[in-house]
mmCIF file of C-alpha atoms in Angstrom:
data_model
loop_
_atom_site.group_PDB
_atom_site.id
_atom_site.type_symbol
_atom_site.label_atom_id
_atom_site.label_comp_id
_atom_site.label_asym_id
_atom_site.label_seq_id
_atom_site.Cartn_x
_atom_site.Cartn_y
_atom_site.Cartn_z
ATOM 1 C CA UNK A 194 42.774 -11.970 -40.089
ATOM 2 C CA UNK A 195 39.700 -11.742 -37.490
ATOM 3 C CA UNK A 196 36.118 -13.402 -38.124
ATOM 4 C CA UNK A 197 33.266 -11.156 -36.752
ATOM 5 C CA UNK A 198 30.830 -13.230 -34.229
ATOM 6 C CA UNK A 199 27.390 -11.623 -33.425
ATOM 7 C CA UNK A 200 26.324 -12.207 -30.196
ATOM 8 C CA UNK A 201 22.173 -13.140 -30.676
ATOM 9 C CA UNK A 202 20.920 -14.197 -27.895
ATOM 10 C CA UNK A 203 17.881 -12.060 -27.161
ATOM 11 C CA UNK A 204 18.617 -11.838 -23.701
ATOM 12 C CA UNK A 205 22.082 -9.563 -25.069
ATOM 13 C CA UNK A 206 20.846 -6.260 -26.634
ATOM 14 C CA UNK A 207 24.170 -4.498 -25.509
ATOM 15 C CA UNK A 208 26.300 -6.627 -26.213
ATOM 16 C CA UNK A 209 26.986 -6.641 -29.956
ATOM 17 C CA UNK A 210 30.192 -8.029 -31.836
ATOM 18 C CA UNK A 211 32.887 -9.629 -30.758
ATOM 19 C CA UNK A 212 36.400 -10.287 -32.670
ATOM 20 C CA UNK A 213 37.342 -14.286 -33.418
ATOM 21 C CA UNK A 214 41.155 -14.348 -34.155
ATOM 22 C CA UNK A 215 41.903 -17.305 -36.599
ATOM 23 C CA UNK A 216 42.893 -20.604 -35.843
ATOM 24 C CA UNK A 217 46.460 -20.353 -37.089
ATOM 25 C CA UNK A 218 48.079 -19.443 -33.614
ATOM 26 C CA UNK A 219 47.639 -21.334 -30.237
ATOM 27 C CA UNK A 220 48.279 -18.139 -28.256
ATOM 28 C CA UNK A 221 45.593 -16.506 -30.385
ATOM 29 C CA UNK A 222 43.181 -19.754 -30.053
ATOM 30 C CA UNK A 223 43.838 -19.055 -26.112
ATOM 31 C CA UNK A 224 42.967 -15.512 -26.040
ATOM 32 C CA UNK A 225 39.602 -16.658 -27.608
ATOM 33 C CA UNK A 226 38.791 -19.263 -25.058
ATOM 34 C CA UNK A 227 39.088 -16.407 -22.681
ATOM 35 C CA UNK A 228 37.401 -13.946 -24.567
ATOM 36 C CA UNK A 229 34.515 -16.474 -25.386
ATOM 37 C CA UNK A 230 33.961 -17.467 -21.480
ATOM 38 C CA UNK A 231 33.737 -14.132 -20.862
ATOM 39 C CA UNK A 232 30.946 -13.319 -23.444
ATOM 40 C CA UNK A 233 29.282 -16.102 -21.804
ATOM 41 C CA UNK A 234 29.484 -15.023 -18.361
ATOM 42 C CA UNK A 235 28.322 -11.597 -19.583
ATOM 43 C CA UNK A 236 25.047 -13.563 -21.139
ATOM 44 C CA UNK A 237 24.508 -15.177 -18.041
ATOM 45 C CA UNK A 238 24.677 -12.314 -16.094
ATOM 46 C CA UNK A 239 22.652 -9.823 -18.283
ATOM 47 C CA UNK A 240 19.575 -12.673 -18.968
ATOM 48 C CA UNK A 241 19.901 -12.626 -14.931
ATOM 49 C CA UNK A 242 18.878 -8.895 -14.332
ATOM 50 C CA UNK A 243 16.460 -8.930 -16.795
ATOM 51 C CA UNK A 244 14.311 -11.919 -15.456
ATOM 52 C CA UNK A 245 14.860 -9.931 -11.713
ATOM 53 C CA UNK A 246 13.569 -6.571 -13.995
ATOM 54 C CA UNK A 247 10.651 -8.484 -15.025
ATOM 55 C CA UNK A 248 9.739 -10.260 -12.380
ATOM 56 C CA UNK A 249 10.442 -7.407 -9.778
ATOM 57 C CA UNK A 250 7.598 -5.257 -10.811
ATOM 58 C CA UNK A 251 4.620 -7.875 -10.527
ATOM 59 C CA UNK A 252 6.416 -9.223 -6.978
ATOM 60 C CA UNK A 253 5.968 -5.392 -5.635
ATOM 61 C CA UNK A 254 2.630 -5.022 -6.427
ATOM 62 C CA UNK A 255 1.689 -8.215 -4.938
ATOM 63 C CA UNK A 256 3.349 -7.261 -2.027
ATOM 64 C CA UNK A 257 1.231 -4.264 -1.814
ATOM 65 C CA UNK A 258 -1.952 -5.587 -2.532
ATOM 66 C CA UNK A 259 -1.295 -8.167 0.596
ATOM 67 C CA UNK A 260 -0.458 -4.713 2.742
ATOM 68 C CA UNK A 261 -3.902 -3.184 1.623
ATOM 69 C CA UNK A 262 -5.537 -6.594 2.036
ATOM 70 C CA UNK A 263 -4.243 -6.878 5.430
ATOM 71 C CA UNK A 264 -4.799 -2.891 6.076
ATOM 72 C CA UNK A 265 -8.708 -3.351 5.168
ATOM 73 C CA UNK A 266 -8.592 -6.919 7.544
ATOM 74 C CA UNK A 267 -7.519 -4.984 10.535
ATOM 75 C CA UNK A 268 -10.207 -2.377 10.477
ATOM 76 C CA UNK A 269 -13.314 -5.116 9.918
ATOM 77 C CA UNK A 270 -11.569 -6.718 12.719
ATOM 78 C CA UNK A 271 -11.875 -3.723 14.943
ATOM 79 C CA UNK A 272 -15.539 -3.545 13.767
ATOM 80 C CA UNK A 273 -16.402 -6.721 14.531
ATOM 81 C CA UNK A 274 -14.635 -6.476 18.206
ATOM 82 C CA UNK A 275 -17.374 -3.349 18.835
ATOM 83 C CA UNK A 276 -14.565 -0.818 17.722
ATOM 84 C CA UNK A 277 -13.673 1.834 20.634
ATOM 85 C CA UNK A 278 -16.818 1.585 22.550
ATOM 86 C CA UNK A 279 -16.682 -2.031 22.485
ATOM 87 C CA UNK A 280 -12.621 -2.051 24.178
ATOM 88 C CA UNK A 281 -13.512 0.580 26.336
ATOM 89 C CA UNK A 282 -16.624 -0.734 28.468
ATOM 90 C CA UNK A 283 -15.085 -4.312 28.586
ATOM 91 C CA UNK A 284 -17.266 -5.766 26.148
ATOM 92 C CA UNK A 285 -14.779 -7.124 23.675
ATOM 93 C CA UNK A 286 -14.787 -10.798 23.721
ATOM 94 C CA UNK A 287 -10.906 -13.080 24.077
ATOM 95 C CA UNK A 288 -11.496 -14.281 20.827
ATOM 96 C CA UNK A 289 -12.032 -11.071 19.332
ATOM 97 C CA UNK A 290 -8.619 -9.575 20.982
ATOM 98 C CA UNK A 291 -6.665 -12.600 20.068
ATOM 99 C CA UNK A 292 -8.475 -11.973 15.878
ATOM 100 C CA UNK A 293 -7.377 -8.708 16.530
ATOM 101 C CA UNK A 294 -3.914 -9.151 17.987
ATOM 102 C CA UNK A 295 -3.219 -11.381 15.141
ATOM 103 C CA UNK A 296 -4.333 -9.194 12.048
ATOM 104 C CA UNK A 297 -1.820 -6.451 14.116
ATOM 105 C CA UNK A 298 0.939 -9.066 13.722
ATOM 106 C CA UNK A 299 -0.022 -9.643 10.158
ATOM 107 C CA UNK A 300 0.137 -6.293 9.113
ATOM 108 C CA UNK A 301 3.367 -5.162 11.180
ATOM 109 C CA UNK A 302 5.640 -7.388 8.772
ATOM 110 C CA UNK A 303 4.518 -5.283 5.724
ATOM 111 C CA UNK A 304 5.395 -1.962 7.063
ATOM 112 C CA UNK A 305 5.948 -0.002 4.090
ATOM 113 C CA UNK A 306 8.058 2.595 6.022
ATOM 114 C CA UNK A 307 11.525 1.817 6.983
ATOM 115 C CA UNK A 308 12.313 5.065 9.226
ATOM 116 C CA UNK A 309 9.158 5.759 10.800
ATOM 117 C CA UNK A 310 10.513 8.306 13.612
ATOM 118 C CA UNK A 311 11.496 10.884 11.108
ATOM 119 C CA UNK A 312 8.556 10.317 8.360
ATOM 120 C CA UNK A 313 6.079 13.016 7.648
ATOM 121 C CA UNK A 314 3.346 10.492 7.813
ATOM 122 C CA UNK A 315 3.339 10.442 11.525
ATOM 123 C CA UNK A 316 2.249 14.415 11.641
ATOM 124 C CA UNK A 317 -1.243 14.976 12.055
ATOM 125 C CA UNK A 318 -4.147 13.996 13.828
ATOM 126 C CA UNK A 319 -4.555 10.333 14.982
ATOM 127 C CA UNK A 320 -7.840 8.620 16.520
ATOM 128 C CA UNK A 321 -7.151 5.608 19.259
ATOM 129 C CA UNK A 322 -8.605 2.385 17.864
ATOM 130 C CA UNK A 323 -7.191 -0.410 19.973
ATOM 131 C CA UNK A 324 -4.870 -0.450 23.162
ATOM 132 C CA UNK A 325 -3.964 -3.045 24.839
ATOM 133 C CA UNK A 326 -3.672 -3.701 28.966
ATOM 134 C CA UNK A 327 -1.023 -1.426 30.458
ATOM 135 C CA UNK A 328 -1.528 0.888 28.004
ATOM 136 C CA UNK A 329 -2.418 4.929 29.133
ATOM 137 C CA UNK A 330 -5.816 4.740 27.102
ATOM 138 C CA UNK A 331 -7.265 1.572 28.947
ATOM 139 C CA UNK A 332 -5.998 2.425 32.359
ATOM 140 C CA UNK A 333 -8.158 5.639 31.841
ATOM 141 C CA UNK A 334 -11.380 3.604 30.784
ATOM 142 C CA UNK A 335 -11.038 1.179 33.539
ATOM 143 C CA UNK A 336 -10.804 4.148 36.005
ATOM 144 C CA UNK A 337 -14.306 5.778 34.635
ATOM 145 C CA UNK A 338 -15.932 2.871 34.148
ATOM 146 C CA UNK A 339 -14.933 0.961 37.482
ATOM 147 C CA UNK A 340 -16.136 4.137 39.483
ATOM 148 C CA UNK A 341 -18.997 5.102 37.303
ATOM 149 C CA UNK A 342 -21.517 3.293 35.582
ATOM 150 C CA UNK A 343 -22.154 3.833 31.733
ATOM 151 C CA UNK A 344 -25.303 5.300 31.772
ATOM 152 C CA UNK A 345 -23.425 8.140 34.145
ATOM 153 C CA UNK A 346 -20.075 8.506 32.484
ATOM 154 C CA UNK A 347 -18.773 6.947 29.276
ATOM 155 C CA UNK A 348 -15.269 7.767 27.377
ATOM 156 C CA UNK A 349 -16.438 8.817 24.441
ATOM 157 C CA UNK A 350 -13.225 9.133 22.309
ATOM 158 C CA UNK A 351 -9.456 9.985 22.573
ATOM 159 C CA UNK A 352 -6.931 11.411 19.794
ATOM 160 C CA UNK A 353 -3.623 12.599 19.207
ATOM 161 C CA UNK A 354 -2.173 15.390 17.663
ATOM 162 C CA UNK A 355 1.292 15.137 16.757
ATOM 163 C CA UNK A 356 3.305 18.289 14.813
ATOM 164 C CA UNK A 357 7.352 19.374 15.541
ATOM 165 C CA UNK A 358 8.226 16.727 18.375
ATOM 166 C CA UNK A 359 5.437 17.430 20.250
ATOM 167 C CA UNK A 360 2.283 16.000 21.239
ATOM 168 C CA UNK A 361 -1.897 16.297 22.853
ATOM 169 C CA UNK A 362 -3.229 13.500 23.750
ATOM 170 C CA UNK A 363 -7.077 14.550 24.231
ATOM 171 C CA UNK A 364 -9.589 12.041 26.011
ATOM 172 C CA UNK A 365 -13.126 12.771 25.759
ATOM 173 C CA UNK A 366 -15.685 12.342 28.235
ATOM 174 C CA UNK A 367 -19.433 12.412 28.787
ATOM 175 C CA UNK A 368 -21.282 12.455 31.943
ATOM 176 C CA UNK A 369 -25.158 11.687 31.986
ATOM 177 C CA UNK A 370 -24.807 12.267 28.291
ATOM 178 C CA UNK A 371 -25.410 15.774 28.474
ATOM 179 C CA UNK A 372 -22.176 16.925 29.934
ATOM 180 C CA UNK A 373 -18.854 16.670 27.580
ATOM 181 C CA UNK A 374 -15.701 17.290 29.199
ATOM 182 C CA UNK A 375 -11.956 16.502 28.392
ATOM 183 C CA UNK A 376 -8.651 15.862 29.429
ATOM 184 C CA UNK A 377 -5.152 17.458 27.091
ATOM 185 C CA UNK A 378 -1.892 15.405 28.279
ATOM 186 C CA UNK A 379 0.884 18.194 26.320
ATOM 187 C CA UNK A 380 4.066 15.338 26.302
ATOM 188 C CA UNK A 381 7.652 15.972 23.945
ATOM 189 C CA UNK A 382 8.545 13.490 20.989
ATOM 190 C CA UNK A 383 11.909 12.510 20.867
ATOM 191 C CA UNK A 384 13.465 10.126 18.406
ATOM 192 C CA UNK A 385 16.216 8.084 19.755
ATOM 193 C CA UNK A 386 16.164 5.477 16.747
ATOM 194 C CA UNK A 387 14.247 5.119 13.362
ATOM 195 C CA UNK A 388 12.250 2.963 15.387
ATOM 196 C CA UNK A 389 11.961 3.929 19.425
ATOM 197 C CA UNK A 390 11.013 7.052 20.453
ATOM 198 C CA UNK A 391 10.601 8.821 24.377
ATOM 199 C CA UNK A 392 7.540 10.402 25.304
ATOM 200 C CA UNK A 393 8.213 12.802 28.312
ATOM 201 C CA UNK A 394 4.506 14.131 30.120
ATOM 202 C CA UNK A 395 4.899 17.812 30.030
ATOM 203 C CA UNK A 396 1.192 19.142 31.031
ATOM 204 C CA UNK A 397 -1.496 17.854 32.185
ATOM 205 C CA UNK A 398 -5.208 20.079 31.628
ATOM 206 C CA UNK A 399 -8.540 19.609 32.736
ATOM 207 C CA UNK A 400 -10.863 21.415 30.403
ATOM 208 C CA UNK A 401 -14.109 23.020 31.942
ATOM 209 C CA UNK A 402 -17.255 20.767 31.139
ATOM 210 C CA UNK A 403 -19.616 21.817 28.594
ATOM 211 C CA UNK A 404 -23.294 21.280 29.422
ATOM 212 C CA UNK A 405 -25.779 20.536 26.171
ATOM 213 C CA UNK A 406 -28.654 21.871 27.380
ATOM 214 C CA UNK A 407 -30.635 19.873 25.127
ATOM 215 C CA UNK A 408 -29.829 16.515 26.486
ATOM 216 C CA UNK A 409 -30.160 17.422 30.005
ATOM 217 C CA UNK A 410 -33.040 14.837 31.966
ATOM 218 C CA UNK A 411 -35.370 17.549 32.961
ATOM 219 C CA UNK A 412 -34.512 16.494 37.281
ATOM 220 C CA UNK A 413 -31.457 17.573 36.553
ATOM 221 C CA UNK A 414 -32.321 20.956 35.296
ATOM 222 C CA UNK A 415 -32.909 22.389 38.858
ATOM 223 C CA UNK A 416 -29.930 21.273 40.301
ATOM 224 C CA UNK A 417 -27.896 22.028 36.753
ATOM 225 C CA UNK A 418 -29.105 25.907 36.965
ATOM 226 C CA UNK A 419 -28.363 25.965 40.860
ATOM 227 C CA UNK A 420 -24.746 25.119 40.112
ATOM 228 C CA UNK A 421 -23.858 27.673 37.134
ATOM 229 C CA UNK A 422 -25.354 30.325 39.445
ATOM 230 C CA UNK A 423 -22.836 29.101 42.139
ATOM 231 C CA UNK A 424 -19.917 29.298 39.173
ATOM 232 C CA UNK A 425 -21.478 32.767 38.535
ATOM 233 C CA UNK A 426 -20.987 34.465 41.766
ATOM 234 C CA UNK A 427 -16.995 33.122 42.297
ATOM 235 C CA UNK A 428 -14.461 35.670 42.140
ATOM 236 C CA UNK A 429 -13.537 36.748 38.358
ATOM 237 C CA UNK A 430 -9.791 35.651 38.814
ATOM 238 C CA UNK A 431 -10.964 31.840 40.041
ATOM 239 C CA UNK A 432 -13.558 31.865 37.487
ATOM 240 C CA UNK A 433 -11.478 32.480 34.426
ATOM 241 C CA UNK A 434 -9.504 29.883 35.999
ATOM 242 C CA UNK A 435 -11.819 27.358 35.935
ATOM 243 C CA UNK A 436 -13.110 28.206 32.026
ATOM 244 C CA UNK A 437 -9.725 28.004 31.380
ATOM 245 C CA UNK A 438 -9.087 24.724 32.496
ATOM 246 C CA UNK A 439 -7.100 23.454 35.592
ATOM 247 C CA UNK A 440 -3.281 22.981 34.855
ATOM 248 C CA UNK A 441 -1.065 20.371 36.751
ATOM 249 C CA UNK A 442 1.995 20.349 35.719
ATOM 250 C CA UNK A 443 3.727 17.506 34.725
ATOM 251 C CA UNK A 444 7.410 17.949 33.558
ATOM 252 C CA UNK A 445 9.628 14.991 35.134
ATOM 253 C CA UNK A 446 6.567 12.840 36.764
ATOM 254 C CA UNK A 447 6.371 10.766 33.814
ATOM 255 C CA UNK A 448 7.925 9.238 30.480
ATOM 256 C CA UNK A 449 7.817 6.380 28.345
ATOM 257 C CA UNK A 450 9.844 4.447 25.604
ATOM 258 C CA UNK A 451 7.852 3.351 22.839
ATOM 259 C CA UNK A 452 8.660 1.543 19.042
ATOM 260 C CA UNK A 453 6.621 2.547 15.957
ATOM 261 C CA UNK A 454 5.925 -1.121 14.285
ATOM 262 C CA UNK A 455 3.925 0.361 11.110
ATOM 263 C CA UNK A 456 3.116 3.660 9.566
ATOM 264 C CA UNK A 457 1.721 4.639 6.515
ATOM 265 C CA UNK A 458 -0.688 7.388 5.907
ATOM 266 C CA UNK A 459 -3.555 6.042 7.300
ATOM 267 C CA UNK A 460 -2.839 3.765 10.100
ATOM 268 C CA UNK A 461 -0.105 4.289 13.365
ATOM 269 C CA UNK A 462 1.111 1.103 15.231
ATOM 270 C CA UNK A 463 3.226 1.427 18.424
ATOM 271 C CA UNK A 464 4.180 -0.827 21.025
ATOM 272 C CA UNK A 465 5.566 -0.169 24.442
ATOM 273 C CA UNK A 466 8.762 -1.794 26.068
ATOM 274 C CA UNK A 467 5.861 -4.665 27.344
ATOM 275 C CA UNK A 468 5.236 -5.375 23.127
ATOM 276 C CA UNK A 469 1.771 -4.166 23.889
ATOM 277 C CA UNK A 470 0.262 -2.705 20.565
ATOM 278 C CA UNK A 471 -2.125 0.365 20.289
ATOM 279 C CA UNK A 472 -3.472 0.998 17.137
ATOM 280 C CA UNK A 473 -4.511 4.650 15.816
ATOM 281 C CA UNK A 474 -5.627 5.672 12.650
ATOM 282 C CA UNK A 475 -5.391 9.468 11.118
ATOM 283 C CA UNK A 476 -8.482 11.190 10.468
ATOM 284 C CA UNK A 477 -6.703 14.891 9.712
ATOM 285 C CA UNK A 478 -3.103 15.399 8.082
ATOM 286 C CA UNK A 479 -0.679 18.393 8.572
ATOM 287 C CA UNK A 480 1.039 19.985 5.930
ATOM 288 C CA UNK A 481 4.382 18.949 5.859
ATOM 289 C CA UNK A 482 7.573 19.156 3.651
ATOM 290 C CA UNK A 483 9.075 16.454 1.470
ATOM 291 C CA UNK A 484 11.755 14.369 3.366
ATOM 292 C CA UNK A 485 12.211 13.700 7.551
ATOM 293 C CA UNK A 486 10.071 16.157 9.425
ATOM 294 C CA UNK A 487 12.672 15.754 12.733
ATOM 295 C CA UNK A 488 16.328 15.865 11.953
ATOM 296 C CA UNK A 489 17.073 14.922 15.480
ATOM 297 C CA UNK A 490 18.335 11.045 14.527
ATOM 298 C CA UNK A 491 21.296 10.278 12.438
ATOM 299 C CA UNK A 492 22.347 7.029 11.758
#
């Protein structure tokens, strides 16, 4: 005859009863010893998943309140550097790159995205925040603002657009702050890891300035008017060209290797094969369906 054992423990909702054979055989005491070591490993193991259950949910959402802490410490840190302006003309301080450089760092070790190549987050429209020496973005600052001084040419802005493995990198200009002008780099995405990806220079376009005729210093209006008369009076066929924008072609001049460190929604971290970060941060998102936008990498 069996004795029916309840197993109480509160950390054991599934398991229930379990049969106690009477003392009266050894072979049957045996198979108890067995059976009872193995209720207890079960107890063990079951009070084990539920403390990692419990304790799994608060442990995620501190993690993510660190990654939004450290998210909102990056972008006072770019404030406090003079933001794009600042990096740019030169004026941000050692300290302030190193604050900078650091609260990158920081943030990099949350990155909440583990395949970053093929994630529809990286669609859209990105604005450059920070770049670092070596990087595309500063090389074209230093060039304007070694050659020209501020109050004659500034670079105003530059952004991204990324959609389908391809990309337009778009720096804006301003001479004598009354003439905007820009230059579109077209370059081709591809993903070569969830991490790296090559960036191959496909076209290069110089867009035709646009003159606000508000902001023009009135001695420059002569001269100004004088000029778009001498744009008026060039052959149709050469001036469409130059509304158009000048081309230069630039398939097989120029590519790069690059890792994404961090992605989310809002903010894009790369680095180059030198480690040197640049920092961008979306300000327009493309429509995009659920799963990896590029198929192109399979692990």
């Amino acid at each position: 005859m069996a004795t029916s054992v309840s197993a109480s423990h509160p950390c054991i909702s599934s398991i229930t009863n379990c049969s106690i054979p009477s003392s009266s055989s050894s072979s049957s005491s045996s198979s108890w010893k067995v059976s009872s070591s193995r209720v207890k490993w079960q107890r063990r193991s079951y009070c084990r998943a539920m403390v990692q259950i419990q304790t799994g949910a608060p442990a995620a959402y501190a993690k993510e309140m660190e990654r939004l802490s450290a998210k909102e410490s990056l972008l006072l840190a770019f404030k406090d550097a003079g933001e794009f302006e600042g990096l740019v003309s030169g004026k941000t301080t050692e300290y302030q790159r190193i604050d900078v450089n650091e609260r990158i760092t920081g943030l990099e070790r949350l990155n909440p995205t583990p395949r970053p190549t093929t994630s529809p987050f990286l669609e859209g429209r990105w604005k450059f925040e920070w770049f670092g020496p070596g990087s595309l973005g500063l090389f074209a600052a230093r060039v304007i603002f070694e050659n020209f001084p501020s109050s004659l040419a500034n670079l105003s802005k530059m952004d991204v657009f990324i959609k389908d493995g391809n990309a337009k990198i778009t720096a804006n200009t301003t001479f004598l702050n009354s003439i905007e002008s820009s230059v579109i780099l077209s370059t081709k995405l591809t993903v070569e890891g969830p991490l790296r990806m090559k960036e191959e220079y496909v076209e290069g376009i110089l867009v035709s300035p646009t003159v606000l005729e508000n902001r023009v210093p009135e001695q420059l209006k002569g001269a100004l008017g004088q000029a778009v008369n001498v744009l008026q009076q060039l052959p149709v066929p050469l001036r469409d060209a130059l509304s158009n924008g000048l081309k230069v072609p630039l398939s097989g001049s120029f590519q790069r290797l690059f890792m994404i460190s961090y992605l989310d929604e809002e903010i894009l971290i790369i680095r180059n094969t030198s480690g040197i970060p640049e920092v961008l941060t979306k300000i327009e998102a493309t429509p995009s369906p659920l799963g990896d936008s590029n198929p192109g990498y399979e692990s």
